[in-house]
Amino acid sequence: NTTHYRARSAARAGTIGILFSMSMITSLEVATIMDTLPVLDTSEVQMLGSHLYSSR
């Protein structure tokens, strides 16, 4: 379902944008996450973001 995929992609992009704007992830990490987006869902991106944040 293309519409469902687009909605999930938009949600992932929004999550990354929020993390980035909160300075929880760097631009390099954004690039890395973007590269791996096809295999991640939103909860995984959020977990990754909080992991990166807590490992600082």
C-alpha atoms as a printed R data frame, in Angstrom:
   type eleno elety resid chain resno      x      y      z
1  ATOM     1    CA   ASN     A     1  0.000  0.000  0.000
2  ATOM     2    CA   THR     A     2  1.783  3.108 -1.257
3  ATOM     3    CA   THR     A     3 -0.299  5.523  0.801
4  ATOM     4    CA   HIS     A     4  0.513  3.636  3.990
5  ATOM     5    CA   TYR     A     5  4.209  3.605  3.087
6  ATOM     6    CA   ARG     A     6  4.180  7.356  2.408
7  ATOM     7    CA   ALA     A     7  2.470  8.023  5.715
8  ATOM     8    CA   ARG     A     8  5.064  5.955  7.569
9  ATOM     9    CA   SER     A     9  7.887  7.713  5.705
10 ATOM    10    CA   ALA     A    10  6.437 11.086  6.646
11 ATOM    11    CA   ALA     A    11  6.124 10.022 10.284
12 ATOM    12    CA   ARG     A    12  9.738  8.848 10.305
13 ATOM    13    CA   ALA     A    13 10.938 12.079  8.692
14 ATOM    14    CA   GLY     A    14  8.949 14.076 11.245
15 ATOM    15    CA   THR     A    15 10.436 12.099 14.139
16 ATOM    16    CA   ILE     A    16 13.948 12.688 12.846
17 ATOM    17    CA   GLY     A    17 13.183 16.369 12.346
18 ATOM    18    CA   ILE     A    18 12.001 16.644 15.958
19 ATOM    19    CA   LEU     A    19 15.085 14.852 17.292
20 ATOM    20    CA   PHE     A    20 17.335 17.018 15.140
21 ATOM    21    CA   SER     A    21 15.637 20.265 16.184
22 ATOM    22    CA   MET     A    22 16.018 19.231 19.834
23 ATOM    23    CA   SER     A    23 19.741 18.718 19.127
24 ATOM    24    CA   MET     A    24 19.392 15.116 20.264
25 ATOM    25    CA   ILE     A    25 21.080 13.919 17.096
26 ATOM    26    CA   THR     A    26 23.759 15.482 14.906
27 ATOM    27    CA   SER     A    27 23.554 16.035 11.174
28 ATOM    28    CA   LEU     A    28 25.887 13.054 10.668
29 ATOM    29    CA   GLU     A    29 23.525 10.866 12.672
30 ATOM    30    CA   VAL     A    30 20.607 12.168 10.619
31 ATOM    31    CA   ALA     A    31 22.443 11.095  7.465
32 ATOM    32    CA   THR     A    32 23.108  7.654  8.967
33 ATOM    33    CA   ILE     A    33 19.483  7.242 10.025
34 ATOM    34    CA   MET     A    34 18.281  8.381  6.587
35 ATOM    35    CA   ASP     A    35 20.477  5.683  5.022
36 ATOM    36    CA   THR     A    36 18.872  2.999  7.202
37 ATOM    37    CA   LEU     A    37 15.299  4.344  7.117
38 ATOM    38    CA   PRO     A    38 13.867  1.635  4.846
39 ATOM    39    CA   VAL     A    39 14.446 -0.982  7.555
40 ATOM    40    CA   LEU     A    40 13.390  1.149 10.522
41 ATOM    41    CA   ASP     A    41  9.933  1.990 11.763
42 ATOM    42    CA   THR     A    42  9.098  5.072 13.811
43 ATOM    43    CA   SER     A    43  9.483  3.412 17.218
44 ATOM    44    CA   GLU     A    44 12.931  2.136 16.235
45 ATOM    45    CA   VAL     A    45 13.990  5.634 15.163
46 ATOM    46    CA   GLN     A    46 12.729  7.026 18.472
47 ATOM    47    CA   MET     A    47 14.587  4.308 20.393
48 ATOM    48    CA   LEU     A    48 17.723  5.048 18.380
49 ATOM    49    CA   GLY     A    49 17.360  8.756 19.106
50 ATOM    50    CA   SER     A    50 16.957  8.220 22.838
51 ATOM    51    CA   HIS     A    51 19.873  5.766 22.844
52 ATOM    52    CA   LEU     A    52 22.113  8.304 21.103
53 ATOM    53    CA   TYR     A    53 20.961 10.959 23.539
54 ATOM    54    CA   SER     A    54 21.532  8.849 26.657
55 ATOM    55    CA   SER     A    55 24.976  7.736 25.475
56 ATOM    56    CA   ARG     A    56 26.225 11.355 25.465
